[in-house]
């Protein structure tokens, strides 16, 4: 579940965004990274410094989670009755770990064997107090560290993530692979089409300028296109709510003889 990279001054703004999104009809999944970033050398060094400062164990395979942001967001979603389940996702790379796009382009490193372990947790099973919820997250990260340690200590030919009771395995089916190829083909065609358009069209400069201006404007005014869309949905929700409240009031006025007639 992305938002735990937020600093404390931004928490109130984030909680306000959760309120807005929660009032839109369609429920949106929220992706959070309790570690705040990927495990690059710089982030690993900062995590080690943090562990030494707090006199706690330094992790080799994960980073220490950021408790405050996670707790604030989960508790706010609970208050808004916006969350039923939390999905705990652990990812392990069996062959190559692609650290960045630079590795992909410059070194040609790609991951061909990626293992996902996904656990569905009812929100009712999580602790209710801030302190206990923070401790729950810490213990979960201890568990992740140990599971990944066991995984990478095995031979690459036999590696397996520890399976939880009643776990099910899902592999890519031939239909999935065909669908992946269709998506790849679609993006290749679209990319070639856009390149051709920008090389041949007389309107490419204005299109690029308008597009950049549009998204910069959305970022400045609404803090992103997703928040702009959420605002539209929220406005529609408010209009329907106001209409629903006005209808009983109008009926009451008619019954009481208070409605003015022309």
JSON list of C-alpha atoms in Angstrom, two decimals, residues 39-177:
[
{"chain": "A", "resi": 39, "resn": "UNK", "atom": "CA", "xyz": [16.85, -0.35, -1.04]},
{"chain": "A", "resi": 40, "resn": "UNK", "atom": "CA", "xyz": [19.61, 1.47, -2.88]},
{"chain": "A", "resi": 41, "resn": "UNK", "atom": "CA", "xyz": [23.09, 1.90, -1.31]},
{"chain": "A", "resi": 42, "resn": "UNK", "atom": "CA", "xyz": [22.26, 5.44, -0.16]},
{"chain": "A", "resi": 43, "resn": "UNK", "atom": "CA", "xyz": [19.00, 4.39, 1.51]},
{"chain": "A", "resi": 44, "resn": "UNK", "atom": "CA", "xyz": [20.69, 1.36, 3.07]},
{"chain": "A", "resi": 45, "resn": "UNK", "atom": "CA", "xyz": [23.36, 3.62, 4.57]},
{"chain": "A", "resi": 46, "resn": "UNK", "atom": "CA", "xyz": [20.74, 5.95, 6.00]},
{"chain": "A", "resi": 47, "resn": "UNK", "atom": "CA", "xyz": [18.83, 3.00, 7.44]},
{"chain": "A", "resi": 48, "resn": "UNK", "atom": "CA", "xyz": [22.01, 1.69, 9.05]},
{"chain": "A", "resi": 49, "resn": "UNK", "atom": "CA", "xyz": [22.73, 5.11, 10.58]},
{"chain": "A", "resi": 50, "resn": "UNK", "atom": "CA", "xyz": [19.17, 5.21, 11.92]},
{"chain": "A", "resi": 51, "resn": "UNK", "atom": "CA", "xyz": [19.56, 1.72, 13.43]},
{"chain": "A", "resi": 52, "resn": "UNK", "atom": "CA", "xyz": [22.82, 2.68, 15.13]},
{"chain": "A", "resi": 53, "resn": "UNK", "atom": "CA", "xyz": [21.32, 5.89, 16.47]},
{"chain": "A", "resi": 54, "resn": "UNK", "atom": "CA", "xyz": [18.29, 4.06, 17.90]},
{"chain": "A", "resi": 55, "resn": "UNK", "atom": "CA", "xyz": [20.43, 1.11, 19.04]},
{"chain": "A", "resi": 56, "resn": "UNK", "atom": "CA", "xyz": [18.33, -1.37, 17.06]},
{"chain": "A", "resi": 57, "resn": "UNK", "atom": "CA", "xyz": [19.19, -4.18, 14.65]},
{"chain": "A", "resi": 58, "resn": "UNK", "atom": "CA", "xyz": [20.31, -3.20, 11.13]},
{"chain": "A", "resi": 59, "resn": "UNK", "atom": "CA", "xyz": [18.46, -5.13, 8.42]},
{"chain": "A", "resi": 60, "resn": "UNK", "atom": "CA", "xyz": [20.24, -6.69, 5.46]},
{"chain": "A", "resi": 61, "resn": "UNK", "atom": "CA", "xyz": [17.28, -7.28, 3.15]},
{"chain": "A", "resi": 62, "resn": "UNK", "atom": "CA", "xyz": [14.74, -4.59, 4.08]},
{"chain": "A", "resi": 63, "resn": "UNK", "atom": "CA", "xyz": [14.82, -1.03, 5.42]},
{"chain": "A", "resi": 64, "resn": "UNK", "atom": "CA", "xyz": [13.37, 0.04, 8.72]},
{"chain": "A", "resi": 65, "resn": "UNK", "atom": "CA", "xyz": [9.72, 1.03, 8.14]},
{"chain": "A", "resi": 66, "resn": "UNK", "atom": "CA", "xyz": [8.51, 4.55, 8.84]},
{"chain": "A", "resi": 67, "resn": "UNK", "atom": "CA", "xyz": [5.94, 4.04, 11.52]},
{"chain": "A", "resi": 68, "resn": "UNK", "atom": "CA", "xyz": [4.32, 7.47, 11.91]},
{"chain": "A", "resi": 69, "resn": "UNK", "atom": "CA", "xyz": [3.03, 7.91, 8.36]},
{"chain": "A", "resi": 70, "resn": "UNK", "atom": "CA", "xyz": [1.71, 4.35, 8.16]},
{"chain": "A", "resi": 71, "resn": "UNK", "atom": "CA", "xyz": [-0.14, 4.62, 11.47]},
{"chain": "A", "resi": 72, "resn": "UNK", "atom": "CA", "xyz": [-1.68, 8.01, 10.63]},
{"chain": "A", "resi": 73, "resn": "UNK", "atom": "CA", "xyz": [-2.95, 6.84, 7.25]},
{"chain": "A", "resi": 74, "resn": "UNK", "atom": "CA", "xyz": [-4.36, 3.50, 8.45]},
{"chain": "A", "resi": 75, "resn": "UNK", "atom": "CA", "xyz": [-6.11, 5.14, 11.39]},
{"chain": "A", "resi": 76, "resn": "UNK", "atom": "CA", "xyz": [-7.57, 7.86, 9.16]},
{"chain": "A", "resi": 77, "resn": "UNK", "atom": "CA", "xyz": [-8.87, 5.32, 6.66]},
{"chain": "A", "resi": 78, "resn": "UNK", "atom": "CA", "xyz": [-10.40, 3.40, 9.54]},
{"chain": "A", "resi": 79, "resn": "UNK", "atom": "CA", "xyz": [-12.13, 6.53, 10.79]},
{"chain": "A", "resi": 80, "resn": "UNK", "atom": "CA", "xyz": [-13.53, 7.19, 7.32]},
{"chain": "A", "resi": 81, "resn": "UNK", "atom": "CA", "xyz": [-14.64, 3.54, 7.05]},
{"chain": "A", "resi": 82, "resn": "UNK", "atom": "CA", "xyz": [-12.63, 3.33, 3.84]},
{"chain": "A", "resi": 83, "resn": "UNK", "atom": "CA", "xyz": [-10.60, 0.18, 4.41]},
{"chain": "A", "resi": 84, "resn": "UNK", "atom": "CA", "xyz": [-11.68, -3.44, 4.85]},
{"chain": "A", "resi": 85, "resn": "UNK", "atom": "CA", "xyz": [-8.46, -5.32, 4.14]},
{"chain": "A", "resi": 86, "resn": "UNK", "atom": "CA", "xyz": [-4.75, -4.72, 3.97]},
{"chain": "A", "resi": 87, "resn": "UNK", "atom": "CA", "xyz": [-2.59, -6.68, 1.52]},
{"chain": "A", "resi": 88, "resn": "UNK", "atom": "CA", "xyz": [0.92, -7.45, 2.74]},
{"chain": "A", "resi": 89, "resn": "UNK", "atom": "CA", "xyz": [3.22, -7.95, -0.26]},
{"chain": "A", "resi": 90, "resn": "UNK", "atom": "CA", "xyz": [6.73, -9.40, -0.10]},
{"chain": "A", "resi": 91, "resn": "UNK", "atom": "CA", "xyz": [8.80, -9.49, -3.31]},
{"chain": "A", "resi": 92, "resn": "UNK", "atom": "CA", "xyz": [11.93, -11.56, -3.92]},
{"chain": "A", "resi": 93, "resn": "UNK", "atom": "CA", "xyz": [14.11, -11.56, -7.05]},
{"chain": "A", "resi": 94, "resn": "UNK", "atom": "CA", "xyz": [15.54, -14.95, -7.85]},
{"chain": "A", "resi": 95, "resn": "UNK", "atom": "CA", "xyz": [17.95, -14.01, -10.66]},
{"chain": "A", "resi": 96, "resn": "UNK", "atom": "CA", "xyz": [18.71, -10.30, -11.06]},
{"chain": "A", "resi": 97, "resn": "UNK", "atom": "CA", "xyz": [17.80, -7.28, -8.97]},
{"chain": "A", "resi": 98, "resn": "UNK", "atom": "CA", "xyz": [17.20, -4.24, -11.17]},
{"chain": "A", "resi": 99, "resn": "UNK", "atom": "CA", "xyz": [18.11, -1.27, -9.00]},
{"chain": "A", "resi": 100, "resn": "UNK", "atom": "CA", "xyz": [17.14, 1.50, -11.41]},
{"chain": "A", "resi": 101, "resn": "UNK", "atom": "CA", "xyz": [16.31, 2.36, -15.00]},
{"chain": "A", "resi": 102, "resn": "UNK", "atom": "CA", "xyz": [20.04, 2.96, -15.49]},
{"chain": "A", "resi": 103, "resn": "UNK", "atom": "CA", "xyz": [20.71, -0.73, -14.81]},
{"chain": "A", "resi": 104, "resn": "UNK", "atom": "CA", "xyz": [18.03, -1.63, -17.32]},
{"chain": "A", "resi": 105, "resn": "UNK", "atom": "CA", "xyz": [19.33, 0.61, -20.11]},
{"chain": "A", "resi": 106, "resn": "UNK", "atom": "CA", "xyz": [23.08, 0.78, -19.48]},
{"chain": "A", "resi": 107, "resn": "UNK", "atom": "CA", "xyz": [23.76, -2.73, -18.19]},
{"chain": "A", "resi": 108, "resn": "UNK", "atom": "CA", "xyz": [20.88, -4.59, -19.81]},
{"chain": "A", "resi": 109, "resn": "UNK", "atom": "CA", "xyz": [19.93, -6.13, -16.47]},
{"chain": "A", "resi": 110, "resn": "UNK", "atom": "CA", "xyz": [16.39, -7.49, -16.30]},
{"chain": "A", "resi": 111, "resn": "UNK", "atom": "CA", "xyz": [14.64, -9.69, -13.77]},
{"chain": "A", "resi": 112, "resn": "UNK", "atom": "CA", "xyz": [13.12, -12.82, -15.27]},
{"chain": "A", "resi": 113, "resn": "UNK", "atom": "CA", "xyz": [12.14, -14.66, -12.09]},
{"chain": "A", "resi": 114, "resn": "UNK", "atom": "CA", "xyz": [10.29, -12.55, -9.52]},
{"chain": "A", "resi": 115, "resn": "UNK", "atom": "CA", "xyz": [8.41, -14.10, -6.59]},
{"chain": "A", "resi": 116, "resn": "UNK", "atom": "CA", "xyz": [5.42, -12.35, -5.02]},
{"chain": "A", "resi": 117, "resn": "UNK", "atom": "CA", "xyz": [3.99, -13.39, -1.69]},
{"chain": "A", "resi": 118, "resn": "UNK", "atom": "CA", "xyz": [0.64, -11.70, -1.00]},
{"chain": "A", "resi": 119, "resn": "UNK", "atom": "CA", "xyz": [-1.29, -12.00, 2.23]},
{"chain": "A", "resi": 120, "resn": "UNK", "atom": "CA", "xyz": [-4.80, -10.60, 2.72]},
{"chain": "A", "resi": 121, "resn": "UNK", "atom": "CA", "xyz": [-5.29, -9.26, 6.24]},
{"chain": "A", "resi": 122, "resn": "UNK", "atom": "CA", "xyz": [-8.72, -8.10, 7.51]},
{"chain": "A", "resi": 123, "resn": "UNK", "atom": "CA", "xyz": [-8.38, -4.62, 8.96]},
{"chain": "A", "resi": 124, "resn": "UNK", "atom": "CA", "xyz": [-10.26, -5.88, 12.02]},
{"chain": "A", "resi": 125, "resn": "UNK", "atom": "CA", "xyz": [-7.26, -8.11, 12.80]},
{"chain": "A", "resi": 126, "resn": "UNK", "atom": "CA", "xyz": [-4.92, -5.12, 13.14]},
{"chain": "A", "resi": 127, "resn": "UNK", "atom": "CA", "xyz": [-4.36, -3.45, 16.53]},
{"chain": "A", "resi": 128, "resn": "UNK", "atom": "CA", "xyz": [-6.51, -0.42, 17.22]},
{"chain": "A", "resi": 129, "resn": "UNK", "atom": "CA", "xyz": [-4.13, 1.85, 19.16]},
{"chain": "A", "resi": 130, "resn": "UNK", "atom": "CA", "xyz": [-1.35, 3.83, 17.49]},
{"chain": "A", "resi": 131, "resn": "UNK", "atom": "CA", "xyz": [1.37, 2.28, 19.63]},
{"chain": "A", "resi": 132, "resn": "UNK", "atom": "CA", "xyz": [0.23, -1.30, 19.06]},
{"chain": "A", "resi": 133, "resn": "UNK", "atom": "CA", "xyz": [-0.23, -0.69, 15.32]},
{"chain": "A", "resi": 134, "resn": "UNK", "atom": "CA", "xyz": [3.31, 0.66, 15.09]},
{"chain": "A", "resi": 135, "resn": "UNK", "atom": "CA", "xyz": [4.63, -2.38, 16.96]},
{"chain": "A", "resi": 136, "resn": "UNK", "atom": "CA", "xyz": [2.66, -4.65, 14.62]},
{"chain": "A", "resi": 137, "resn": "UNK", "atom": "CA", "xyz": [4.37, -3.05, 11.61]},
{"chain": "A", "resi": 138, "resn": "UNK", "atom": "CA", "xyz": [7.82, -3.41, 13.22]},
{"chain": "A", "resi": 139, "resn": "UNK", "atom": "CA", "xyz": [7.22, -7.10, 13.90]},
{"chain": "A", "resi": 140, "resn": "UNK", "atom": "CA", "xyz": [5.98, -7.61, 10.35]},
{"chain": "A", "resi": 141, "resn": "UNK", "atom": "CA", "xyz": [9.26, -6.18, 9.03]},
{"chain": "A", "resi": 142, "resn": "UNK", "atom": "CA", "xyz": [11.25, -8.48, 11.30]},
{"chain": "A", "resi": 143, "resn": "UNK", "atom": "CA", "xyz": [9.33, -11.36, 9.75]},
{"chain": "A", "resi": 144, "resn": "UNK", "atom": "CA", "xyz": [10.02, -10.08, 6.22]},
{"chain": "A", "resi": 145, "resn": "UNK", "atom": "CA", "xyz": [13.74, -9.78, 6.95]},
{"chain": "A", "resi": 146, "resn": "UNK", "atom": "CA", "xyz": [13.90, -13.37, 8.15]},
{"chain": "A", "resi": 147, "resn": "UNK", "atom": "CA", "xyz": [11.87, -14.71, 5.22]},
{"chain": "A", "resi": 148, "resn": "UNK", "atom": "CA", "xyz": [14.09, -12.95, 2.69]},
{"chain": "A", "resi": 149, "resn": "UNK", "atom": "CA", "xyz": [17.22, -14.09, 4.53]},
{"chain": "A", "resi": 150, "resn": "UNK", "atom": "CA", "xyz": [16.09, -17.70, 4.22]},
{"chain": "A", "resi": 151, "resn": "UNK", "atom": "CA", "xyz": [15.20, -17.18, 0.56]},
{"chain": "A", "resi": 152, "resn": "UNK", "atom": "CA", "xyz": [18.58, -15.76, -0.47]},
{"chain": "A", "resi": 153, "resn": "UNK", "atom": "CA", "xyz": [20.51, -18.32, 1.58]},
{"chain": "A", "resi": 154, "resn": "UNK", "atom": "CA", "xyz": [19.19, -21.07, -0.72]},
{"chain": "A", "resi": 155, "resn": "UNK", "atom": "CA", "xyz": [20.45, -22.07, -4.14]},
{"chain": "A", "resi": 156, "resn": "UNK", "atom": "CA", "xyz": [18.85, -20.11, -6.99]},
{"chain": "A", "resi": 157, "resn": "UNK", "atom": "CA", "xyz": [17.60, -23.40, -8.47]},
{"chain": "A", "resi": 158, "resn": "UNK", "atom": "CA", "xyz": [15.61, -24.33, -5.36]},
{"chain": "A", "resi": 159, "resn": "UNK", "atom": "CA", "xyz": [14.72, -20.99, -3.78]},
{"chain": "A", "resi": 160, "resn": "UNK", "atom": "CA", "xyz": [11.22, -20.65, -2.40]},
{"chain": "A", "resi": 161, "resn": "UNK", "atom": "CA", "xyz": [9.62, -18.05, -0.15]},
{"chain": "A", "resi": 162, "resn": "UNK", "atom": "CA", "xyz": [8.12, -19.57, 2.97]},
{"chain": "A", "resi": 163, "resn": "UNK", "atom": "CA", "xyz": [4.47, -20.27, 2.34]},
{"chain": "A", "resi": 164, "resn": "UNK", "atom": "CA", "xyz": [1.82, -19.40, 4.87]},
{"chain": "A", "resi": 165, "resn": "UNK", "atom": "CA", "xyz": [-0.86, -21.96, 5.85]},
{"chain": "A", "resi": 166, "resn": "UNK", "atom": "CA", "xyz": [-3.55, -22.46, 3.18]},
{"chain": "A", "resi": 167, "resn": "UNK", "atom": "CA", "xyz": [-1.47, -20.48, 0.67]},
{"chain": "A", "resi": 168, "resn": "UNK", "atom": "CA", "xyz": [-2.22, -20.86, -3.04]},
{"chain": "A", "resi": 169, "resn": "UNK", "atom": "CA", "xyz": [0.30, -20.68, -5.88]},
{"chain": "A", "resi": 170, "resn": "UNK", "atom": "CA", "xyz": [-0.41, -18.76, -9.08]},
{"chain": "A", "resi": 171, "resn": "UNK", "atom": "CA", "xyz": [1.73, -19.09, -12.19]},
{"chain": "A", "resi": 172, "resn": "UNK", "atom": "CA", "xyz": [1.45, -17.30, -15.51]},
{"chain": "A", "resi": 173, "resn": "UNK", "atom": "CA", "xyz": [-0.88, -19.19, -17.84]},
{"chain": "A", "resi": 174, "resn": "UNK", "atom": "CA", "xyz": [-0.51, -19.27, -21.64]},
{"chain": "A", "resi": 175, "resn": "UNK", "atom": "CA", "xyz": [-3.42, -16.81, -21.81]},
{"chain": "A", "resi": 176, "resn": "UNK", "atom": "CA", "xyz": [-1.54, -14.42, -19.50]},
{"chain": "A", "resi": 177, "resn": "UNK", "atom": "CA", "xyz": [1.53, -14.59, -21.70]}
]
